[in-house]
């Protein structure tokens, strides 16, 4: 079943035409990846889904909700939770306090405790560092806190903006394993990545975005073998 459907969306920043009739879908239970280089429009797409940028044309539908006009806070409470690029965790707060912040829109406090326990189970390293300040964590650990914080909100669709950015290959692998595990437990994931190699390993389907439009799409396996993807995104 299609959970998210973006159809023929145009976004402008002044005269810059950032998304050009962009169309893609995410099915319930999938990991879908949007691949693209710097400036392709990946962050704009994420911000479109979070209600932070508005389309000039086209439609954005999420389980019957029109995201093109919905208020950002209503979008979050409908279960669409965005882990922004650059992680943005609070450096003077502890791991545990950062996780608690992810529960600001959750009314049932027991649910927050359950979800935090679940995050610690999924990422034992965060449990070990629960009292450590965010700013003293490694990049990979900070990324895990950012993902963990989003999980406390109970996402139905998790939007991950370049989780591999700035991380060493081994750490990228660990972060991708966490994303895969979260998906296996029932959360739909939209992953935006420049790191095609890592993303295609865990994604079910992917779209290649260039200058704001989809230029290629298919199953992750197909795309990983497509000579155009190999040449442009996977290297020799
Ligand atoms: P990156 O990986 O570098 O973040 P991206 O694929 O996420 O790239 P976007 O940040 O979505 O790309 O940018 C898409 C296009 O829109 C680029 O040409 C960019 O310069 C432009 N753009 C993005 N934000 C703004 C803004 N606030 N004002 C003007 N132009 C913008």
PDB file of C-alpha atoms and ligand atoms in Angstrom:
ATOM      1  CA  UNK A   1       0.000   0.000   0.000  1.00  0.00           C
ATOM      2  CA  UNK A   2       1.280   3.467  -0.861  1.00  0.00           C
ATOM      3  CA  UNK A   3       1.921   5.483   2.288  1.00  0.00           C
ATOM      4  CA  UNK A   4       3.458   8.562   0.719  1.00  0.00           C
ATOM      5  CA  UNK A   5       2.877   9.909  -2.747  1.00  0.00           C
ATOM      6  CA  UNK A   6       4.691  12.913  -4.168  1.00  0.00           C
ATOM      7  CA  UNK A   7       3.386  13.872  -7.556  1.00  0.00           C
ATOM      8  CA  UNK A   8       4.664  16.450 -10.033  1.00  0.00           C
ATOM      9  CA  UNK A   9       5.938  18.785  -7.335  1.00  0.00           C
ATOM     10  CA  UNK A  10       7.580  22.102  -8.154  1.00  0.00           C
ATOM     11  CA  UNK A  11       9.434  24.043  -5.474  1.00  0.00           C
ATOM     12  CA  UNK A  12      11.117  27.386  -5.971  1.00  0.00           C
ATOM     13  CA  UNK A  13      13.401  29.458  -3.756  1.00  0.00           C
ATOM     14  CA  UNK A  14      12.890  32.814  -5.381  1.00  0.00           C
ATOM     15  CA  UNK A  15      14.091  32.173  -8.918  1.00  0.00           C
ATOM     16  CA  UNK A  16      15.851  28.910  -8.109  1.00  0.00           C
ATOM     17  CA  UNK A  17      13.744  26.024  -9.369  1.00  0.00           C
ATOM     18  CA  UNK A  18      14.758  23.426  -6.758  1.00  0.00           C
ATOM     19  CA  UNK A  19      12.238  20.622  -7.484  1.00  0.00           C
ATOM     20  CA  UNK A  20      10.998  20.066 -11.017  1.00  0.00           C
ATOM     21  CA  UNK A  21       7.870  17.962 -11.333  1.00  0.00           C
ATOM     22  CA  UNK A  22       9.334  15.604  -8.762  1.00  0.00           C
ATOM     23  CA  UNK A  23       7.365  12.355  -8.331  1.00  0.00           C
ATOM     24  CA  UNK A  24       7.982   9.309  -6.141  1.00  0.00           C
ATOM     25  CA  UNK A  25       6.147   6.990  -3.776  1.00  0.00           C
ATOM     26  CA  UNK A  26       6.941   5.170  -0.558  1.00  0.00           C
ATOM     27  CA  UNK A  27       4.997   2.021   0.266  1.00  0.00           C
ATOM     28  CA  UNK A  28       4.029   0.950   3.772  1.00  0.00           C
ATOM     29  CA  UNK A  29       6.928  -1.007   5.288  1.00  0.00           C
ATOM     30  CA  UNK A  30       9.523  -0.061   2.691  1.00  0.00           C
ATOM     31  CA  UNK A  31      12.934   1.551   2.894  1.00  0.00           C
ATOM     32  CA  UNK A  32      13.036   3.906  -0.070  1.00  0.00           C
ATOM     33  CA  UNK A  33      16.177   5.829  -0.849  1.00  0.00           C
ATOM     34  CA  UNK A  34      16.556   9.113  -2.708  1.00  0.00           C
ATOM     35  CA  UNK A  35      20.039   9.320  -4.163  1.00  0.00           C
ATOM     36  CA  UNK A  36      21.580  12.479  -5.467  1.00  0.00           C
ATOM     37  CA  UNK A  37      24.613  14.711  -5.380  1.00  0.00           C
ATOM     38  CA  UNK A  38      24.991  18.069  -3.650  1.00  0.00           C
ATOM     39  CA  UNK A  39      22.256  20.433  -4.678  1.00  0.00           C
ATOM     40  CA  UNK A  40      20.083  17.752  -6.313  1.00  0.00           C
ATOM     41  CA  UNK A  41      17.147  18.716  -4.096  1.00  0.00           C
ATOM     42  CA  UNK A  42      17.253  16.037  -1.409  1.00  0.00           C
ATOM     43  CA  UNK A  43      17.018  18.338   1.600  1.00  0.00           C
ATOM     44  CA  UNK A  44      14.351  20.379  -0.141  1.00  0.00           C
ATOM     45  CA  UNK A  45      12.342  17.188  -0.567  1.00  0.00           C
ATOM     46  CA  UNK A  46      12.686  16.371   3.131  1.00  0.00           C
ATOM     47  CA  UNK A  47      11.648  19.889   4.079  1.00  0.00           C
ATOM     48  CA  UNK A  48       8.697  19.616   1.710  1.00  0.00           C
ATOM     49  CA  UNK A  49       7.519  16.503   3.540  1.00  0.00           C
ATOM     50  CA  UNK A  50       7.933  18.171   6.937  1.00  0.00           C
ATOM     51  CA  UNK A  51       5.912  21.187   5.836  1.00  0.00           C
ATOM     52  CA  UNK A  52       8.904  23.530   6.048  1.00  0.00           C
ATOM     53  CA  UNK A  53       8.861  24.366   2.343  1.00  0.00           C
ATOM     54  CA  UNK A  54       5.693  24.564   0.269  1.00  0.00           C
ATOM     55  CA  UNK A  55       5.193  23.399  -3.321  1.00  0.00           C
ATOM     56  CA  UNK A  56       4.198  25.807  -6.028  1.00  0.00           C
ATOM     57  CA  UNK A  57       2.524  22.958  -7.904  1.00  0.00           C
ATOM     58  CA  UNK A  58       1.867  19.253  -7.496  1.00  0.00           C
ATOM     59  CA  UNK A  59       0.602  17.155  -4.612  1.00  0.00           C
ATOM     60  CA  UNK A  60       2.090  15.531  -1.521  1.00  0.00           C
ATOM     61  CA  UNK A  61      -0.128  12.957   0.131  1.00  0.00           C
ATOM     62  CA  UNK A  62       0.626  10.962   3.246  1.00  0.00           C
ATOM     63  CA  UNK A  63      -1.971   8.385   4.283  1.00  0.00           C
ATOM     64  CA  UNK A  64      -4.769  10.644   3.153  1.00  0.00           C
ATOM     65  CA  UNK A  65      -3.276  13.861   4.594  1.00  0.00           C
ATOM     66  CA  UNK A  66      -2.330  16.670   2.238  1.00  0.00           C
ATOM     67  CA  UNK A  67       1.204  17.579   3.352  1.00  0.00           C
ATOM     68  CA  UNK A  68       1.349  20.542   1.010  1.00  0.00           C
ATOM     69  CA  UNK A  69      -0.932  22.484   3.350  1.00  0.00           C
ATOM     70  CA  UNK A  70      -0.656  20.651   6.703  1.00  0.00           C
ATOM     71  CA  UNK A  71       0.978  22.429   9.636  1.00  0.00           C
ATOM     72  CA  UNK A  72       4.455  21.097  10.559  1.00  0.00           C
ATOM     73  CA  UNK A  73       3.378  20.156  14.119  1.00  0.00           C
ATOM     74  CA  UNK A  74       0.363  18.239  12.785  1.00  0.00           C
ATOM     75  CA  UNK A  75       2.666  16.442  10.374  1.00  0.00           C
ATOM     76  CA  UNK A  76       4.884  15.328  13.276  1.00  0.00           C
ATOM     77  CA  UNK A  77       1.915  14.140  15.307  1.00  0.00           C
ATOM     78  CA  UNK A  78       0.664  12.174  12.289  1.00  0.00           C
ATOM     79  CA  UNK A  79       3.830  10.084  12.600  1.00  0.00           C
ATOM     80  CA  UNK A  80       6.097  11.584   9.989  1.00  0.00           C
ATOM     81  CA  UNK A  81       9.341  12.308  11.817  1.00  0.00           C
ATOM     82  CA  UNK A  82      12.383  13.938  10.276  1.00  0.00           C
ATOM     83  CA  UNK A  83      15.989  13.354  11.353  1.00  0.00           C
ATOM     84  CA  UNK A  84      17.657  16.385   9.814  1.00  0.00           C
ATOM     85  CA  UNK A  85      20.997  16.529   8.090  1.00  0.00           C
ATOM     86  CA  UNK A  86      23.826  17.299  10.506  1.00  0.00           C
ATOM     87  CA  UNK A  87      22.062  15.489  13.405  1.00  0.00           C
ATOM     88  CA  UNK A  88      21.486  18.626  15.549  1.00  0.00           C
ATOM     89  CA  UNK A  89      21.534  16.987  18.906  1.00  0.00           C
ATOM     90  CA  UNK A  90      21.931  19.162  21.999  1.00  0.00           C
ATOM     91  CA  UNK A  91      25.593  19.108  22.944  1.00  0.00           C
ATOM     92  CA  UNK A  92      25.263  20.169  26.590  1.00  0.00           C
ATOM     93  CA  UNK A  93      22.458  17.710  27.311  1.00  0.00           C
ATOM     94  CA  UNK A  94      23.019  14.052  28.071  1.00  0.00           C
ATOM     95  CA  UNK A  95      22.123  11.215  25.731  1.00  0.00           C
ATOM     96  CA  UNK A  96      19.112  10.455  27.909  1.00  0.00           C
ATOM     97  CA  UNK A  97      17.911  14.070  27.938  1.00  0.00           C
ATOM     98  CA  UNK A  98      18.279  14.239  24.164  1.00  0.00           C
ATOM     99  CA  UNK A  99      16.137  11.129  23.821  1.00  0.00           C
ATOM    100  CA  UNK A 100      13.498  12.547  26.183  1.00  0.00           C
ATOM    101  CA  UNK A 101      13.148  15.572  23.898  1.00  0.00           C
ATOM    102  CA  UNK A 102      11.886  13.257  21.183  1.00  0.00           C
ATOM    103  CA  UNK A 103       8.832  12.626  23.350  1.00  0.00           C
ATOM    104  CA  UNK A 104       7.620  16.216  23.518  1.00  0.00           C
ATOM    105  CA  UNK A 105       4.523  15.443  21.454  1.00  0.00           C
ATOM    106  CA  UNK A 106       3.797  12.108  23.179  1.00  0.00           C
ATOM    107  CA  UNK A 107       1.101  12.456  25.828  1.00  0.00           C
ATOM    108  CA  UNK A 108       1.428   9.047  27.454  1.00  0.00           C
ATOM    109  CA  UNK A 109       4.611   9.238  29.548  1.00  0.00           C
ATOM    110  CA  UNK A 110       4.774   5.464  30.024  1.00  0.00           C
ATOM    111  CA  UNK A 111       5.017   5.150  26.281  1.00  0.00           C
ATOM    112  CA  UNK A 112       8.070   7.425  26.295  1.00  0.00           C
ATOM    113  CA  UNK A 113       9.756   5.192  28.904  1.00  0.00           C
ATOM    114  CA  UNK A 114       8.962   2.091  26.855  1.00  0.00           C
ATOM    115  CA  UNK A 115      10.343   3.631  23.703  1.00  0.00           C
ATOM    116  CA  UNK A 116      13.497   4.807  25.435  1.00  0.00           C
ATOM    117  CA  UNK A 117      14.028   1.290  26.769  1.00  0.00           C
ATOM    118  CA  UNK A 118      13.550   0.002  23.237  1.00  0.00           C
ATOM    119  CA  UNK A 119      16.080   2.475  21.827  1.00  0.00           C
ATOM    120  CA  UNK A 120      18.630   1.356  24.428  1.00  0.00           C
ATOM    121  CA  UNK A 121      18.002  -2.242  23.440  1.00  0.00           C
ATOM    122  CA  UNK A 122      18.430  -1.427  19.761  1.00  0.00           C
ATOM    123  CA  UNK A 123      21.551   0.706  20.382  1.00  0.00           C
ATOM    124  CA  UNK A 124      23.261  -0.613  23.525  1.00  0.00           C
ATOM    125  CA  UNK A 125      26.051   1.863  23.041  1.00  0.00           C
ATOM    126  CA  UNK A 126      23.629   4.669  23.836  1.00  0.00           C
ATOM    127  CA  UNK A 127      22.581   2.890  27.016  1.00  0.00           C
ATOM    128  CA  UNK A 128      26.219   2.766  28.115  1.00  0.00           C
ATOM    129  CA  UNK A 129      26.556   6.482  27.406  1.00  0.00           C
ATOM    130  CA  UNK A 130      23.197   7.623  28.710  1.00  0.00           C
ATOM    131  CA  UNK A 131      24.709  10.154  31.113  1.00  0.00           C
ATOM    132  CA  UNK A 132      27.334  11.429  28.690  1.00  0.00           C
ATOM    133  CA  UNK A 133      26.910  14.887  27.140  1.00  0.00           C
ATOM    134  CA  UNK A 134      25.835  14.850  23.509  1.00  0.00           C
ATOM    135  CA  UNK A 135      28.711  17.054  22.376  1.00  0.00           C
ATOM    136  CA  UNK A 136      31.301  14.564  23.614  1.00  0.00           C
ATOM    137  CA  UNK A 137      29.954  11.658  21.548  1.00  0.00           C
ATOM    138  CA  UNK A 138      31.513  10.446  18.304  1.00  0.00           C
ATOM    139  CA  UNK A 139      29.782  11.360  15.055  1.00  0.00           C
ATOM    140  CA  UNK A 140      28.273   7.890  14.739  1.00  0.00           C
ATOM    141  CA  UNK A 141      26.972   7.971  18.296  1.00  0.00           C
ATOM    142  CA  UNK A 142      25.447  11.395  17.698  1.00  0.00           C
ATOM    143  CA  UNK A 143      23.719  10.041  14.606  1.00  0.00           C
ATOM    144  CA  UNK A 144      22.341   7.183  16.687  1.00  0.00           C
ATOM    145  CA  UNK A 145      21.040   9.654  19.282  1.00  0.00           C
ATOM    146  CA  UNK A 146      19.352  11.624  16.484  1.00  0.00           C
ATOM    147  CA  UNK A 147      17.693   8.449  15.182  1.00  0.00           C
ATOM    148  CA  UNK A 148      16.831   7.336  18.728  1.00  0.00           C
ATOM    149  CA  UNK A 149      15.253  10.696  19.504  1.00  0.00           C
ATOM    150  CA  UNK A 150      13.053  10.371  16.411  1.00  0.00           C
ATOM    151  CA  UNK A 151      11.995   6.875  17.495  1.00  0.00           C
ATOM    152  CA  UNK A 152      10.703   8.224  20.827  1.00  0.00           C
ATOM    153  CA  UNK A 153       8.094  10.120  18.830  1.00  0.00           C
ATOM    154  CA  UNK A 154       6.741   6.819  17.472  1.00  0.00           C
ATOM    155  CA  UNK A 155       7.298   7.410  13.738  1.00  0.00           C
ATOM    156  CA  UNK A 156       5.188   5.698  11.105  1.00  0.00           C
ATOM    157  CA  UNK A 157       7.466   7.181   8.479  1.00  0.00           C
ATOM    158  CA  UNK A 158      11.034   8.034   9.429  1.00  0.00           C
ATOM    159  CA  UNK A 159      12.729  10.618   7.212  1.00  0.00           C
ATOM    160  CA  UNK A 160      16.505  10.315   7.382  1.00  0.00           C
ATOM    161  CA  UNK A 161      18.531  13.078   5.780  1.00  0.00           C
ATOM    162  CA  UNK A 162      22.065  11.860   4.989  1.00  0.00           C
ATOM    163  CA  UNK A 163      22.688   9.803   8.118  1.00  0.00           C
ATOM    164  CA  UNK A 164      26.070   8.655   6.770  1.00  0.00           C
ATOM    165  CA  UNK A 165      27.452  12.152   6.366  1.00  0.00           C
ATOM    166  CA  UNK A 166      30.959  12.544   7.770  1.00  0.00           C
ATOM    167  CA  UNK A 167      31.133   9.025   9.186  1.00  0.00           C
ATOM    168  CA  UNK A 168      33.831   6.395   8.623  1.00  0.00           C
ATOM    169  CA  UNK A 169      32.745   3.369   6.529  1.00  0.00           C
ATOM    170  CA  UNK A 170      32.515   1.019   9.505  1.00  0.00           C
ATOM    171  CA  UNK A 171      30.348   3.504  11.398  1.00  0.00           C
ATOM    172  CA  UNK A 172      28.166   4.051   8.316  1.00  0.00           C
ATOM    173  CA  UNK A 173      27.591   0.307   8.302  1.00  0.00           C
ATOM    174  CA  UNK A 174      26.527   0.351  11.964  1.00  0.00           C
ATOM    175  CA  UNK A 175      24.124   3.232  11.391  1.00  0.00           C
ATOM    176  CA  UNK A 176      22.622   1.487   8.352  1.00  0.00           C
ATOM    177  CA  UNK A 177      22.179  -1.685  10.408  1.00  0.00           C
ATOM    178  CA  UNK A 178      20.198   0.308  12.951  1.00  0.00           C
ATOM    179  CA  UNK A 179      18.027   1.765  10.168  1.00  0.00           C
ATOM    180  CA  UNK A 180      17.447  -1.729   8.794  1.00  0.00           C
ATOM    181  CA  UNK A 181      16.473  -3.022  12.235  1.00  0.00           C
ATOM    182  CA  UNK A 182      14.059  -0.141  12.794  1.00  0.00           C
ATOM    183  CA  UNK A 183      12.451  -0.949   9.444  1.00  0.00           C
ATOM    184  CA  UNK A 184      12.286  -4.668  10.220  1.00  0.00           C
ATOM    185  CA  UNK A 185      10.322  -3.752  13.339  1.00  0.00           C
ATOM    186  CA  UNK A 186       7.690  -2.046  11.214  1.00  0.00           C
ATOM    187  CA  UNK A 187       8.704   1.555  10.547  1.00  0.00           C
ATOM    188  CA  UNK A 188       8.619   2.815   6.970  1.00  0.00           C
ATOM    189  CA  UNK A 189      11.791   4.708   6.054  1.00  0.00           C
ATOM    190  CA  UNK A 190      12.627   7.359   3.498  1.00  0.00           C
ATOM    191  CA  UNK A 191      16.393   7.669   3.339  1.00  0.00           C
ATOM    192  CA  UNK A 192      18.132  10.500   1.545  1.00  0.00           C
ATOM    193  CA  UNK A 193      21.765   9.776   0.781  1.00  0.00           C
ATOM    194  CA  UNK A 194      24.795  10.742  -1.221  1.00  0.00           C
ATOM    195  CA  UNK A 195      26.373   7.482  -0.130  1.00  0.00           C
ATOM    196  CA  UNK A 196      24.704   5.260  -2.711  1.00  0.00           C
ATOM    197  CA  UNK A 197      26.761   2.220  -1.838  1.00  0.00           C
ATOM    198  CA  UNK A 198      25.606   2.151   1.780  1.00  0.00           C
ATOM    199  CA  UNK A 199      22.031   3.172   1.043  1.00  0.00           C
ATOM    200  CA  UNK A 200      21.398   0.650  -1.745  1.00  0.00           C
ATOM    201  CA  UNK A 201      22.499  -2.167   0.577  1.00  0.00           C
ATOM    202  CA  UNK A 202      19.537  -1.611   2.898  1.00  0.00           C
ATOM    203  CA  UNK A 203      16.933   0.025   0.637  1.00  0.00           C
ATOM    204  CA  UNK A 204      14.170  -1.873  -1.145  1.00  0.00           C
ATOM    205  CA  UNK A 205      13.741   0.730  -3.860  1.00  0.00           C
ATOM    206  CA  UNK A 206      15.524   3.914  -4.855  1.00  0.00           C
ATOM    207  CA  UNK A 207      15.187   7.017  -6.969  1.00  0.00           C
ATOM    208  CA  UNK A 208      18.033   9.015  -8.433  1.00  0.00           C
ATOM    209  CA  UNK A 209      17.415  12.756  -8.282  1.00  0.00           C
ATOM    210  CA  UNK A 210      19.313  15.213 -10.441  1.00  0.00           C
ATOM    211  CA  UNK A 211      18.619  18.955 -10.449  1.00  0.00           C
ATOM    212  CA  UNK A 212      15.295  18.477  -8.740  1.00  0.00           C
ATOM    213  CA  UNK A 213      13.825  15.697 -10.891  1.00  0.00           C
ATOM    214  CA  UNK A 214      13.852  11.891 -10.840  1.00  0.00           C
ATOM    215  CA  UNK A 215      16.118  10.562 -13.564  1.00  0.00           C
ATOM    216  CA  UNK A 216      16.186   6.851 -12.636  1.00  0.00           C
ATOM    217  CA  UNK A 217      14.219   4.558 -10.350  1.00  0.00           C
ATOM    218  CA  UNK A 218      13.899   0.893  -9.581  1.00  0.00           C
ATOM    219  CA  UNK A 219      14.621  -1.761  -7.010  1.00  0.00           C
ATOM    220  CA  UNK A 220      17.813  -1.208  -5.040  1.00  0.00           C
ATOM    221  CA  UNK A 221      19.320  -4.326  -6.633  1.00  0.00           C
ATOM    222  CA  UNK A 222      18.553  -3.137 -10.150  1.00  0.00           C
ATOM    223  CA  UNK A 223      19.959   0.309  -9.505  1.00  0.00           C
ATOM    224  CA  UNK A 224      23.116  -1.027  -7.860  1.00  0.00           C
ATOM    225  CA  UNK A 225      23.848  -2.834 -11.137  1.00  0.00           C
ATOM    226  CA  UNK A 226      22.730  -0.069 -13.480  1.00  0.00           C
ATOM    227  CA  UNK A 227      25.811   1.194 -15.344  1.00  0.00           C
ATOM    228  CA  UNK A 228      24.633   4.809 -15.046  1.00  0.00           C
ATOM    229  CA  UNK A 229      24.394   4.495 -11.266  1.00  0.00           C
ATOM    230  CA  UNK A 230      27.663   2.613 -11.053  1.00  0.00           C
ATOM    231  CA  UNK A 231      29.443   5.284 -13.025  1.00  0.00           C
ATOM    232  CA  UNK A 232      27.911   8.330 -11.344  1.00  0.00           C
ATOM    233  CA  UNK A 233      27.381   7.147  -7.765  1.00  0.00           C
ATOM    234  CA  UNK A 234      29.271   3.943  -7.031  1.00  0.00           C
ATOM    235  CA  UNK A 235      32.668   4.604  -8.595  1.00  0.00           C
ATOM    236  CA  UNK A 236      34.784   1.918 -10.196  1.00  0.00           C
TER     237      UNK A 236
HETATM  238  P1  LIG B   1      23.021  18.869  -0.220  1.00  0.00           P
HETATM  239  O1  LIG B   1      23.353  17.444  -0.192  1.00  0.00           O
HETATM  240  O2  LIG B   1      24.169  19.747  -0.569  1.00  0.00           O
HETATM  241  O3  LIG B   1      22.253  19.355   0.972  1.00  0.00           O
HETATM  242  P2  LIG B   1      20.552  18.671  -1.635  1.00  0.00           P
HETATM  243  O4  LIG B   1      20.398  17.606  -2.651  1.00  0.00           O
HETATM  244  O5  LIG B   1      19.966  18.449  -0.312  1.00  0.00           O
HETATM  245  O6  LIG B   1      22.063  19.058  -1.482  1.00  0.00           O
HETATM  246  P3  LIG B   1      19.008  21.072  -1.659  1.00  0.00           P
HETATM  247  O7  LIG B   1      19.639  21.612  -0.412  1.00  0.00           O
HETATM  248  O8  LIG B   1      17.650  20.565  -1.566  1.00  0.00           O
HETATM  249  O9  LIG B   1      19.945  19.981  -2.290  1.00  0.00           O
HETATM  250  O10 LIG B   1      19.077  22.218  -2.751  1.00  0.00           O
HETATM  251  C1  LIG B   1      18.457  22.122  -4.036  1.00  0.00           C
HETATM  252  C2  LIG B   1      18.696  23.418  -4.806  1.00  0.00           C
HETATM  253  O11 LIG B   1      18.019  24.492  -4.196  1.00  0.00           O
HETATM  254  C3  LIG B   1      20.150  23.830  -4.878  1.00  0.00           C
HETATM  255  O12 LIG B   1      20.380  24.406  -6.124  1.00  0.00           O
HETATM  256  C4  LIG B   1      20.284  24.862  -3.789  1.00  0.00           C
HETATM  257  O13 LIG B   1      21.300  25.775  -4.073  1.00  0.00           O
HETATM  258  C5  LIG B   1      18.929  25.516  -3.804  1.00  0.00           C
HETATM  259  N1  LIG B   1      18.526  25.996  -2.477  1.00  0.00           N
HETATM  260  C6  LIG B   1      18.355  25.246  -1.358  1.00  0.00           C
HETATM  261  N2  LIG B   1      17.947  26.005  -0.329  1.00  0.00           N
HETATM  262  C7  LIG B   1      17.838  27.268  -0.803  1.00  0.00           C
HETATM  263  C8  LIG B   1      17.449  28.518  -0.231  1.00  0.00           C
HETATM  264  N3  LIG B   1      17.045  28.613   1.029  1.00  0.00           N
HETATM  265  N4  LIG B   1      17.478  29.608  -1.052  1.00  0.00           N
HETATM  266  C9  LIG B   1      17.845  29.498  -2.346  1.00  0.00           C
HETATM  267  N5  LIG B   1      18.217  28.359  -2.947  1.00  0.00           N
HETATM  268  C10 LIG B   1      18.209  27.258  -2.187  1.00  0.00           C
END
